[in-house]
Short mmCIF file of N, CA and C in Angstrom, two decimals:
data_model
loop_
_atom_site.label_atom_id
_atom_site.label_comp_id
_atom_site.label_asym_id
_atom_site.label_seq_id
_atom_site.Cartn_x
_atom_site.Cartn_y
_atom_site.Cartn_z
N MET A 1 50.23 89.64 71.07
CA MET A 1 51.68 89.60 71.05
C MET A 1 52.25 88.46 71.88
N LEU A 2 51.48 87.91 72.79
CA LEU A 2 52.00 86.81 73.60
C LEU A 2 52.00 85.51 72.80
N PRO A 3 52.95 84.63 73.09
CA PRO A 3 52.92 83.31 72.46
C PRO A 3 51.60 82.61 72.80
N VAL A 4 51.05 81.89 71.84
CA VAL A 4 49.75 81.26 72.01
C VAL A 4 49.69 80.42 73.28
N GLY A 5 50.75 79.66 73.56
CA GLY A 5 50.76 78.79 74.74
C GLY A 5 50.78 79.53 76.06
N CYS A 6 51.04 80.83 76.04
CA CYS A 6 51.06 81.63 77.28
C CYS A 6 49.70 82.22 77.62
N VAL A 7 48.75 82.06 76.73
CA VAL A 7 47.47 82.74 76.90
C VAL A 7 46.36 81.74 77.21
N ARG A 8 45.78 81.90 78.38
CA ARG A 8 44.58 81.16 78.77
C ARG A 8 43.55 82.20 79.21
N VAL A 9 42.61 82.50 78.33
CA VAL A 9 41.70 83.62 78.52
C VAL A 9 40.29 83.15 78.84
N ILE A 10 39.69 83.80 79.81
CA ILE A 10 38.24 83.76 80.00
C ILE A 10 37.83 85.22 79.83
N PRO A 11 37.23 85.55 78.67
CA PRO A 11 37.03 86.96 78.33
C PRO A 11 35.98 87.69 79.17
N TYR A 12 34.94 87.03 79.62
CA TYR A 12 33.93 87.73 80.40
C TYR A 12 33.26 86.72 81.31
N SER A 13 33.47 86.87 82.60
CA SER A 13 32.96 85.91 83.57
C SER A 13 32.10 86.63 84.61
N SER A 14 31.10 85.93 85.09
CA SER A 14 30.26 86.50 86.14
C SER A 14 30.75 86.08 87.52
N GLN A 15 31.89 85.34 87.55
CA GLN A 15 32.48 84.95 88.83
C GLN A 15 34.00 84.90 88.69
N TYR A 16 34.69 85.05 89.82
CA TYR A 16 36.15 84.98 89.82
C TYR A 16 36.58 83.55 89.50
N GLU A 17 37.60 83.40 88.69
CA GLU A 17 38.16 82.09 88.34
C GLU A 17 39.61 82.05 88.84
N GLU A 18 40.02 80.92 89.37
CA GLU A 18 41.38 80.77 89.89
C GLU A 18 42.41 80.82 88.77
N ALA A 19 43.64 81.17 89.13
CA ALA A 19 44.73 81.37 88.15
C ALA A 19 45.07 80.10 87.38
N TYR A 20 44.84 78.93 87.94
CA TYR A 20 45.16 77.71 87.19
C TYR A 20 44.22 77.54 85.99
N ARG A 21 43.07 78.19 86.00
CA ARG A 21 42.12 78.09 84.89
C ARG A 21 42.42 79.10 83.79
N CYS A 22 42.96 80.25 84.15
CA CYS A 22 43.23 81.29 83.16
C CYS A 22 44.27 82.25 83.71
N ASN A 23 44.95 82.96 82.79
CA ASN A 23 45.87 84.00 83.25
C ASN A 23 45.43 85.38 82.76
N PHE A 24 44.35 85.43 82.00
CA PHE A 24 43.69 86.68 81.63
C PHE A 24 42.21 86.46 81.89
N LEU A 25 41.64 87.25 82.78
CA LEU A 25 40.27 87.05 83.19
C LEU A 25 39.50 88.36 83.07
N GLY A 26 38.45 88.35 82.29
CA GLY A 26 37.56 89.50 82.18
C GLY A 26 36.39 89.29 83.11
N LEU A 27 36.13 90.26 83.96
CA LEU A 27 35.05 90.14 84.94
C LEU A 27 34.02 91.24 84.77
N SER A 28 32.78 90.92 85.06
CA SER A 28 31.77 91.98 85.08
C SER A 28 32.04 92.84 86.31
N PRO A 29 31.65 94.11 86.28
CA PRO A 29 32.01 95.04 87.36
C PRO A 29 31.57 94.65 88.77
N HIS A 30 30.51 93.87 88.91
CA HIS A 30 30.00 93.54 90.25
C HIS A 30 30.71 92.36 90.91
N VAL A 31 31.62 91.68 90.22
CA VAL A 31 32.29 90.50 90.76
C VAL A 31 33.33 90.92 91.81
N GLN A 32 33.28 90.24 92.95
CA GLN A 32 34.25 90.47 94.01
C GLN A 32 35.54 89.71 93.69
N ILE A 33 36.66 90.39 93.80
CA ILE A 33 37.96 89.75 93.60
C ILE A 33 38.51 89.41 94.99
N PRO A 34 38.93 88.16 95.21
CA PRO A 34 39.44 87.77 96.54
C PRO A 34 40.61 88.65 96.98
N THR A 35 40.69 88.90 98.28
CA THR A 35 41.74 89.77 98.81
C THR A 35 43.14 89.21 98.55
N HIS A 36 43.29 87.87 98.56
CA HIS A 36 44.63 87.31 98.31
C HIS A 36 45.09 87.63 96.89
N VAL A 37 44.18 87.80 95.97
CA VAL A 37 44.54 88.16 94.60
C VAL A 37 44.90 89.65 94.54
N LEU A 38 44.10 90.47 95.20
CA LEU A 38 44.36 91.92 95.19
C LEU A 38 45.69 92.27 95.84
N SER A 39 46.14 91.43 96.79
CA SER A 39 47.40 91.72 97.48
C SER A 39 48.59 90.98 96.86
N SER A 40 48.35 90.17 95.84
CA SER A 40 49.42 89.38 95.24
C SER A 40 50.27 90.22 94.29
N GLU A 41 51.58 90.01 94.35
CA GLU A 41 52.48 90.69 93.43
C GLU A 41 52.40 90.08 92.03
N PHE A 42 51.74 88.94 91.89
CA PHE A 42 51.63 88.26 90.60
C PHE A 42 50.33 88.56 89.87
N ALA A 43 49.51 89.42 90.45
CA ALA A 43 48.24 89.78 89.81
C ALA A 43 48.20 91.28 89.52
N VAL A 44 47.63 91.61 88.39
CA VAL A 44 47.43 93.00 88.00
C VAL A 44 45.95 93.15 87.67
N VAL A 45 45.32 94.14 88.27
CA VAL A 45 43.91 94.41 88.00
C VAL A 45 43.83 95.67 87.14
N VAL A 46 43.16 95.55 86.01
CA VAL A 46 42.96 96.69 85.11
C VAL A 46 41.47 96.98 85.08
N GLU A 47 41.09 98.11 85.68
CA GLU A 47 39.68 98.52 85.67
C GLU A 47 39.47 99.44 84.48
N VAL A 48 38.37 99.21 83.77
CA VAL A 48 38.05 100.02 82.60
C VAL A 48 36.77 100.79 82.91
N HIS A 49 36.87 102.12 82.85
CA HIS A 49 35.74 103.00 83.13
C HIS A 49 35.48 103.88 81.91
N THR A 50 34.24 104.32 81.76
CA THR A 50 33.93 105.28 80.71
C THR A 50 34.60 106.59 81.09
N ALA A 51 35.27 107.21 80.13
CA ALA A 51 35.99 108.47 80.39
C ALA A 51 35.01 109.58 80.74
N ALA A 52 35.47 110.49 81.57
CA ALA A 52 34.67 111.66 81.92
C ALA A 52 34.45 112.50 80.66
N PRO A 53 33.27 113.11 80.51
CA PRO A 53 32.98 113.89 79.30
C PRO A 53 34.03 114.96 78.99
N SER A 54 34.66 115.54 80.00
CA SER A 54 35.65 116.58 79.76
C SER A 54 36.93 116.04 79.12
N SER A 55 37.19 114.73 79.27
CA SER A 55 38.42 114.16 78.70
C SER A 55 38.19 113.49 77.34
N LEU A 56 36.94 113.49 76.87
CA LEU A 56 36.64 112.88 75.56
C LEU A 56 37.07 113.81 74.44
N PRO A 57 37.41 113.25 73.27
CA PRO A 57 37.77 114.10 72.13
C PRO A 57 36.55 114.89 71.66
N PRO A 58 36.78 116.00 70.94
CA PRO A 58 35.66 116.80 70.46
C PRO A 58 34.74 115.98 69.56
N ALA A 59 33.46 116.32 69.55
CA ALA A 59 32.48 115.61 68.74
C ALA A 59 32.92 115.56 67.28
N GLY A 60 32.76 114.39 66.67
CA GLY A 60 33.14 114.22 65.27
C GLY A 60 34.56 113.75 65.09
N CYS A 61 35.40 113.82 66.13
CA CYS A 61 36.80 113.41 66.02
C CYS A 61 37.03 111.97 66.46
N GLU A 62 36.08 111.38 67.16
CA GLU A 62 36.28 110.03 67.67
C GLU A 62 35.72 109.00 66.70
N ASP A 63 36.26 107.80 66.76
CA ASP A 63 35.67 106.70 65.99
C ASP A 63 35.11 105.69 66.98
N ASP A 64 34.34 104.75 66.49
CA ASP A 64 33.66 103.80 67.37
C ASP A 64 34.62 102.91 68.15
N GLN A 65 35.84 102.71 67.65
CA GLN A 65 36.80 101.81 68.28
C GLN A 65 37.81 102.55 69.16
N SER A 66 37.69 103.84 69.31
CA SER A 66 38.69 104.65 70.01
C SER A 66 38.76 104.30 71.50
N LEU A 67 39.99 104.09 71.96
CA LEU A 67 40.20 103.82 73.38
C LEU A 67 40.11 105.09 74.21
N SER A 68 40.06 106.25 73.55
CA SER A 68 39.99 107.52 74.28
C SER A 68 38.66 107.67 75.02
N LYS A 69 37.69 106.81 74.74
CA LYS A 69 36.41 106.84 75.43
C LYS A 69 36.50 106.21 76.82
N TYR A 70 37.65 105.62 77.12
CA TYR A 70 37.78 104.87 78.37
C TYR A 70 38.96 105.35 79.19
N GLU A 71 38.84 105.13 80.51
CA GLU A 71 39.96 105.38 81.43
C GLU A 71 40.36 104.02 81.99
N PHE A 72 41.65 103.81 82.16
CA PHE A 72 42.17 102.55 82.67
C PHE A 72 42.87 102.80 83.99
N VAL A 73 42.50 102.03 85.02
CA VAL A 73 43.13 102.13 86.33
C VAL A 73 43.82 100.80 86.60
N VAL A 74 45.14 100.84 86.78
CA VAL A 74 45.94 99.64 86.98
C VAL A 74 46.39 99.57 88.43
N THR A 75 46.12 98.42 89.08
CA THR A 75 46.57 98.21 90.46
C THR A 75 47.17 96.82 90.58
N SER A 76 48.03 96.64 91.58
CA SER A 76 48.66 95.36 91.83
C SER A 76 49.10 95.29 93.28
N GLY A 77 49.33 94.07 93.77
CA GLY A 77 49.83 93.88 95.12
C GLY A 77 51.26 94.37 95.28
N SER A 78 51.97 94.50 94.16
CA SER A 78 53.31 95.08 94.19
C SER A 78 53.22 96.47 93.56
N ALA A 79 54.22 97.26 93.82
CA ALA A 79 54.21 98.62 93.28
C ALA A 79 54.20 98.59 91.76
N VAL A 80 53.28 99.30 91.16
CA VAL A 80 53.22 99.43 89.70
C VAL A 80 53.86 100.77 89.39
N ALA A 81 55.16 100.73 89.16
CA ALA A 81 55.91 101.97 88.96
C ALA A 81 55.79 102.45 87.53
N ALA A 82 55.29 103.66 87.38
CA ALA A 82 55.14 104.24 86.04
C ALA A 82 56.50 104.61 85.46
N ASP A 83 57.48 104.86 86.32
CA ASP A 83 58.79 105.26 85.84
C ASP A 83 59.72 104.07 85.60
N ARG A 84 59.21 102.86 85.81
CA ARG A 84 60.00 101.66 85.62
C ARG A 84 60.30 101.46 84.15
N VAL A 85 61.48 100.98 83.84
CA VAL A 85 61.90 100.80 82.45
C VAL A 85 61.11 99.68 81.78
N GLY A 86 60.96 98.54 82.44
CA GLY A 86 60.21 97.42 81.88
C GLY A 86 61.04 96.61 80.91
N PRO A 87 60.45 95.50 80.43
CA PRO A 87 61.17 94.65 79.49
C PRO A 87 61.50 95.40 78.19
N THR A 88 62.64 95.09 77.63
CA THR A 88 63.12 95.74 76.41
C THR A 88 62.10 95.63 75.28
N ILE A 89 61.49 94.46 75.13
CA ILE A 89 60.54 94.27 74.03
C ILE A 89 59.35 95.24 74.16
N LEU A 90 58.89 95.50 75.38
CA LEU A 90 57.77 96.43 75.54
C LEU A 90 58.17 97.85 75.15
N ASN A 91 59.38 98.23 75.47
CA ASN A 91 59.86 99.57 75.10
C ASN A 91 59.96 99.70 73.58
N LYS A 92 60.43 98.62 72.92
CA LYS A 92 60.52 98.65 71.46
C LYS A 92 59.13 98.66 70.82
N MET A 93 58.20 97.92 71.41
CA MET A 93 56.82 97.92 70.90
C MET A 93 56.20 99.31 71.02
N GLU A 94 56.39 99.91 72.17
CA GLU A 94 55.85 101.25 72.39
C GLU A 94 56.45 102.24 71.40
N ALA A 95 57.74 102.13 71.16
CA ALA A 95 58.39 103.03 70.20
C ALA A 95 57.80 102.85 68.80
N ALA A 96 57.55 101.60 68.41
CA ALA A 96 56.97 101.35 67.09
C ALA A 96 55.53 101.87 67.01
N LEU A 97 54.77 101.64 68.06
CA LEU A 97 53.36 102.05 68.07
C LEU A 97 53.18 103.56 68.10
N THR A 98 54.10 104.25 68.72
CA THR A 98 53.95 105.71 68.83
C THR A 98 54.68 106.47 67.73
N ASN A 99 55.42 105.77 66.88
CA ASN A 99 56.15 106.44 65.80
C ASN A 99 55.16 106.82 64.69
N GLN A 100 54.91 108.10 64.55
CA GLN A 100 53.95 108.61 63.57
C GLN A 100 54.42 108.44 62.12
N ASN A 101 55.72 108.21 61.93
CA ASN A 101 56.28 108.06 60.59
C ASN A 101 56.11 106.67 59.99
N LEU A 102 55.64 105.71 60.80
CA LEU A 102 55.50 104.34 60.33
C LEU A 102 54.06 104.05 59.94
N SER A 103 53.89 103.35 58.84
CA SER A 103 52.54 102.94 58.42
C SER A 103 52.07 101.79 59.30
N VAL A 104 50.79 101.50 59.25
CA VAL A 104 50.22 100.40 60.02
C VAL A 104 50.88 99.08 59.63
N ASP A 105 51.11 98.88 58.33
CA ASP A 105 51.75 97.65 57.86
C ASP A 105 53.17 97.50 58.39
N VAL A 106 53.91 98.59 58.43
CA VAL A 106 55.29 98.55 58.94
C VAL A 106 55.28 98.25 60.44
N VAL A 107 54.38 98.88 61.18
CA VAL A 107 54.28 98.62 62.62
C VAL A 107 53.92 97.15 62.85
N ASP A 108 52.98 96.63 62.06
CA ASP A 108 52.58 95.24 62.18
C ASP A 108 53.77 94.31 61.97
N GLN A 109 54.56 94.55 60.93
CA GLN A 109 55.74 93.73 60.67
C GLN A 109 56.78 93.88 61.77
N CYS A 110 56.92 95.07 62.29
CA CYS A 110 57.87 95.32 63.38
C CYS A 110 57.48 94.50 64.61
N LEU A 111 56.19 94.48 64.95
CA LEU A 111 55.72 93.71 66.11
C LEU A 111 55.92 92.22 65.90
N ILE A 112 55.68 91.74 64.69
CA ILE A 112 55.90 90.32 64.38
C ILE A 112 57.38 89.98 64.55
N CYS A 113 58.26 90.83 64.04
CA CYS A 113 59.71 90.59 64.14
C CYS A 113 60.17 90.59 65.59
N LEU A 114 59.64 91.51 66.39
CA LEU A 114 60.01 91.57 67.81
C LEU A 114 59.59 90.28 68.52
N LYS A 115 58.38 89.82 68.24
CA LYS A 115 57.90 88.59 68.87
C LYS A 115 58.80 87.42 68.46
N GLU A 116 59.14 87.32 67.19
CA GLU A 116 60.01 86.22 66.72
C GLU A 116 61.39 86.31 67.36
N GLU A 117 61.93 87.52 67.44
CA GLU A 117 63.25 87.72 68.06
C GLU A 117 63.25 87.21 69.50
N TRP A 118 62.22 87.58 70.27
CA TRP A 118 62.18 87.19 71.66
C TRP A 118 61.80 85.73 71.85
N MET A 119 61.02 85.17 70.93
CA MET A 119 60.75 83.73 71.01
C MET A 119 62.02 82.93 70.75
N ASN A 120 62.88 83.42 69.87
CA ASN A 120 64.16 82.75 69.64
C ASN A 120 65.03 82.80 70.89
N LYS A 121 65.01 83.92 71.60
CA LYS A 121 65.75 84.01 72.86
C LYS A 121 65.20 83.01 73.87
N VAL A 122 63.88 82.86 73.90
CA VAL A 122 63.24 81.90 74.80
C VAL A 122 63.70 80.49 74.48
N LYS A 123 63.73 80.15 73.20
CA LYS A 123 64.13 78.80 72.79
C LYS A 123 65.58 78.52 73.17
N VAL A 124 66.45 79.49 72.98
CA VAL A 124 67.85 79.33 73.35
C VAL A 124 67.97 79.15 74.86
N LEU A 125 67.26 79.98 75.63
CA LEU A 125 67.31 79.88 77.09
C LEU A 125 66.78 78.54 77.57
N PHE A 126 65.68 78.07 76.98
CA PHE A 126 65.12 76.76 77.36
C PHE A 126 66.14 75.65 77.13
N LYS A 127 66.70 75.62 75.95
CA LYS A 127 67.68 74.56 75.63
C LYS A 127 68.88 74.65 76.56
N PHE A 128 69.35 75.86 76.79
CA PHE A 128 70.53 76.07 77.61
C PHE A 128 70.30 75.65 79.06
N THR A 129 69.13 76.00 79.62
CA THR A 129 68.89 75.74 81.04
C THR A 129 68.23 74.41 81.32
N LYS A 130 67.29 74.00 80.49
CA LYS A 130 66.52 72.78 80.78
C LYS A 130 67.10 71.54 80.12
N VAL A 131 67.60 71.66 78.92
CA VAL A 131 68.12 70.50 78.21
C VAL A 131 69.59 70.27 78.57
N ASP A 132 70.38 71.32 78.50
CA ASP A 132 71.81 71.19 78.74
C ASP A 132 72.18 71.34 80.22
N SER A 133 71.26 71.79 81.06
CA SER A 133 71.49 71.95 82.51
C SER A 133 72.78 72.69 82.83
N ARG A 134 72.91 73.86 82.28
CA ARG A 134 74.12 74.66 82.51
C ARG A 134 74.07 75.34 83.88
N PRO A 135 75.24 75.66 84.45
CA PRO A 135 75.27 76.36 85.75
C PRO A 135 74.71 77.78 85.64
N LYS A 136 74.30 78.31 86.78
CA LYS A 136 73.67 79.64 86.84
C LYS A 136 74.59 80.73 86.28
N GLU A 137 75.88 80.63 86.54
CA GLU A 137 76.83 81.64 86.05
C GLU A 137 76.83 81.69 84.53
N ASP A 138 76.80 80.49 83.91
CA ASP A 138 76.77 80.42 82.45
C ASP A 138 75.47 80.99 81.90
N THR A 139 74.38 80.74 82.62
CA THR A 139 73.08 81.27 82.20
C THR A 139 73.10 82.79 82.24
N GLN A 140 73.73 83.37 83.26
CA GLN A 140 73.83 84.84 83.34
C GLN A 140 74.63 85.39 82.17
N LYS A 141 75.69 84.70 81.80
CA LYS A 141 76.50 85.13 80.65
C LYS A 141 75.67 85.07 79.36
N LEU A 142 74.90 83.98 79.21
CA LEU A 142 74.04 83.83 78.03
C LEU A 142 73.01 84.96 77.97
N LEU A 143 72.36 85.24 79.09
CA LEU A 143 71.37 86.31 79.14
C LEU A 143 71.98 87.65 78.75
N SER A 144 73.20 87.88 79.17
CA SER A 144 73.91 89.11 78.81
C SER A 144 74.15 89.17 77.30
N ILE A 145 74.57 88.05 76.73
CA ILE A 145 74.81 87.99 75.28
C ILE A 145 73.50 88.22 74.51
N LEU A 146 72.40 87.67 75.04
CA LEU A 146 71.10 87.83 74.39
C LEU A 146 70.51 89.23 74.57
N GLY A 147 71.14 90.04 75.42
CA GLY A 147 70.61 91.37 75.71
C GLY A 147 69.37 91.31 76.57
N ALA A 148 69.35 90.34 77.49
CA ALA A 148 68.16 90.13 78.31
C ALA A 148 68.51 89.88 79.78
N SER A 149 69.58 90.48 80.26
CA SER A 149 70.03 90.17 81.62
C SER A 149 69.29 90.95 82.71
N GLU A 150 68.55 92.01 82.34
CA GLU A 150 67.80 92.77 83.35
C GLU A 150 66.67 91.90 83.88
N GLU A 151 66.29 92.12 85.15
CA GLU A 151 65.30 91.29 85.82
C GLU A 151 63.97 91.20 85.05
N ASP A 152 63.48 92.33 84.53
CA ASP A 152 62.21 92.32 83.81
C ASP A 152 62.30 91.47 82.54
N ASN A 153 63.44 91.51 81.86
CA ASN A 153 63.62 90.70 80.66
C ASN A 153 63.66 89.21 81.01
N VAL A 154 64.33 88.86 82.10
CA VAL A 154 64.42 87.47 82.53
C VAL A 154 63.03 86.95 82.89
N LYS A 155 62.24 87.76 83.61
CA LYS A 155 60.87 87.35 83.96
C LYS A 155 60.04 87.13 82.70
N LEU A 156 60.17 88.01 81.73
CA LEU A 156 59.43 87.87 80.47
C LEU A 156 59.83 86.59 79.76
N LEU A 157 61.13 86.32 79.67
CA LEU A 157 61.60 85.10 79.00
C LEU A 157 61.09 83.85 79.70
N LYS A 158 61.10 83.85 81.02
CA LYS A 158 60.64 82.68 81.77
C LYS A 158 59.13 82.50 81.58
N PHE A 159 58.38 83.60 81.55
CA PHE A 159 56.94 83.48 81.32
C PHE A 159 56.66 82.96 79.92
N TRP A 160 57.36 83.50 78.92
CA TRP A 160 57.17 83.04 77.55
C TRP A 160 57.61 81.59 77.40
N MET A 161 58.59 81.16 78.21
CA MET A 161 59.05 79.78 78.15
C MET A 161 57.89 78.81 78.44
N THR A 162 56.96 79.23 79.30
CA THR A 162 55.80 78.38 79.61
C THR A 162 54.93 78.20 78.37
N GLY A 163 55.07 79.06 77.39
CA GLY A 163 54.27 78.98 76.18
C GLY A 163 54.85 78.08 75.10
N LEU A 164 56.05 77.56 75.32
CA LEU A 164 56.60 76.64 74.34
C LEU A 164 55.75 75.37 74.31
N SER A 165 55.49 74.87 73.13
CA SER A 165 54.63 73.69 73.01
C SER A 165 55.29 72.47 73.63
N LYS A 166 54.45 71.54 74.08
CA LYS A 166 54.96 70.29 74.66
C LYS A 166 55.75 69.52 73.61
N THR A 167 55.30 69.57 72.37
CA THR A 167 55.98 68.89 71.28
C THR A 167 57.39 69.44 71.10
N TYR A 168 57.51 70.78 71.10
CA TYR A 168 58.81 71.42 70.94
C TYR A 168 59.74 71.06 72.11
N LYS A 169 59.20 71.14 73.33
CA LYS A 169 60.00 70.80 74.51
C LYS A 169 60.46 69.34 74.46
N SER A 170 59.54 68.45 74.09
CA SER A 170 59.89 67.02 74.00
C SER A 170 60.97 66.79 72.96
N HIS A 171 60.84 67.47 71.83
CA HIS A 171 61.85 67.34 70.77
C HIS A 171 63.22 67.75 71.29
N LEU A 172 63.29 68.87 71.97
CA LEU A 172 64.59 69.32 72.50
C LEU A 172 65.12 68.39 73.57
N MET A 173 64.23 67.89 74.42
CA MET A 173 64.66 67.01 75.50
C MET A 173 65.16 65.67 74.97
N SER A 174 64.65 65.25 73.80
CA SER A 174 65.05 63.96 73.26
C SER A 174 66.33 64.03 72.43
N THR A 175 66.76 65.24 72.09
CA THR A 175 68.00 65.36 71.31
C THR A 175 69.18 65.04 72.20
N VAL A 176 70.10 64.33 71.65
CA VAL A 176 71.29 63.95 72.41
C VAL A 176 72.26 65.11 72.39
N ARG A 177 72.73 65.43 73.57
CA ARG A 177 73.70 66.52 73.68
C ARG A 177 75.02 66.07 73.05
N SER A 178 75.58 66.92 72.24
CA SER A 178 76.84 66.57 71.58
C SER A 178 77.97 66.52 72.61
N PRO A 179 78.94 65.65 72.39
CA PRO A 179 80.05 65.53 73.35
C PRO A 179 80.84 66.84 73.39
N PRO A 180 81.43 67.14 74.55
CA PRO A 180 82.20 68.39 74.66
C PRO A 180 83.38 68.41 73.69
N ALA A 181 83.68 69.55 73.18
CA ALA A 181 84.80 69.71 72.25
C ALA A 181 86.11 69.51 72.99
N THR A 182 87.07 68.88 72.33
CA THR A 182 88.36 68.65 72.98
C THR A 182 89.27 69.85 72.82
N GLU A 183 88.98 70.68 71.83
CA GLU A 183 89.81 71.87 71.62
C GLU A 183 88.96 73.12 71.88
N PRO A 184 89.56 74.16 72.47
CA PRO A 184 88.80 75.38 72.70
C PRO A 184 88.41 76.04 71.39
N ARG A 185 87.25 76.71 71.39
CA ARG A 185 86.81 77.41 70.21
C ARG A 185 87.43 78.79 70.12
N ASN A 186 87.57 79.29 68.93
CA ASN A 186 88.13 80.64 68.73
C ASN A 186 87.02 81.63 68.60
#
C-alpha cells in the first residue's frame, strides 16, 4: 500500500542495518537491535512468534497462509496506543478489509482507490508547500480542505511525500508559477 518510493526493504538480514539503508528491516531472531533504535519514537519493532497451541484454530480450519498461526508484539520508543485513532486512510483500509460483505476484488479496488486518493493529496501538498512556498497558515487551511489536518494524517502525507519520484518533483519545480489573479475568485 505504500508508494514505491517510500519503501526501502531488506527482507531478512543477519545484522542490524542503519535507517539510511532501509526503512523496513527483517531480522533473524538472534540479532541485537541497538538501544538507540529501541528507544526511538521513529522506530517500531514488530516481533513475530509462533502462536500458542491453545490460540490456534481447530485442526482442519487453518490454511497454510493463515496469520492466525502467529502472534505479533509491537513495541516502540513512543507509546503505541491501541486506542489511538490513527491516519484516516488506515481506518478506511481496516473498514474495507474487515467488511464481510465485500468480495476480494472489491476490497482490492477499494485499497487502490484509497492509495490514489491519498497520493493526490500528497501531490497537492508538495506543490503547495515546496513549489509555491505558501505560509504555514495557508497550509493548515489546505490540509483542512483535504480532510487531513489531524497530526497523524499530516505525518502520513509528509512520509508519502518522500516517495514522490525525483522526476515528478523536478517537473513541478520547473513549472512557472502563474501570476497572482488581479480579481478575487468567487
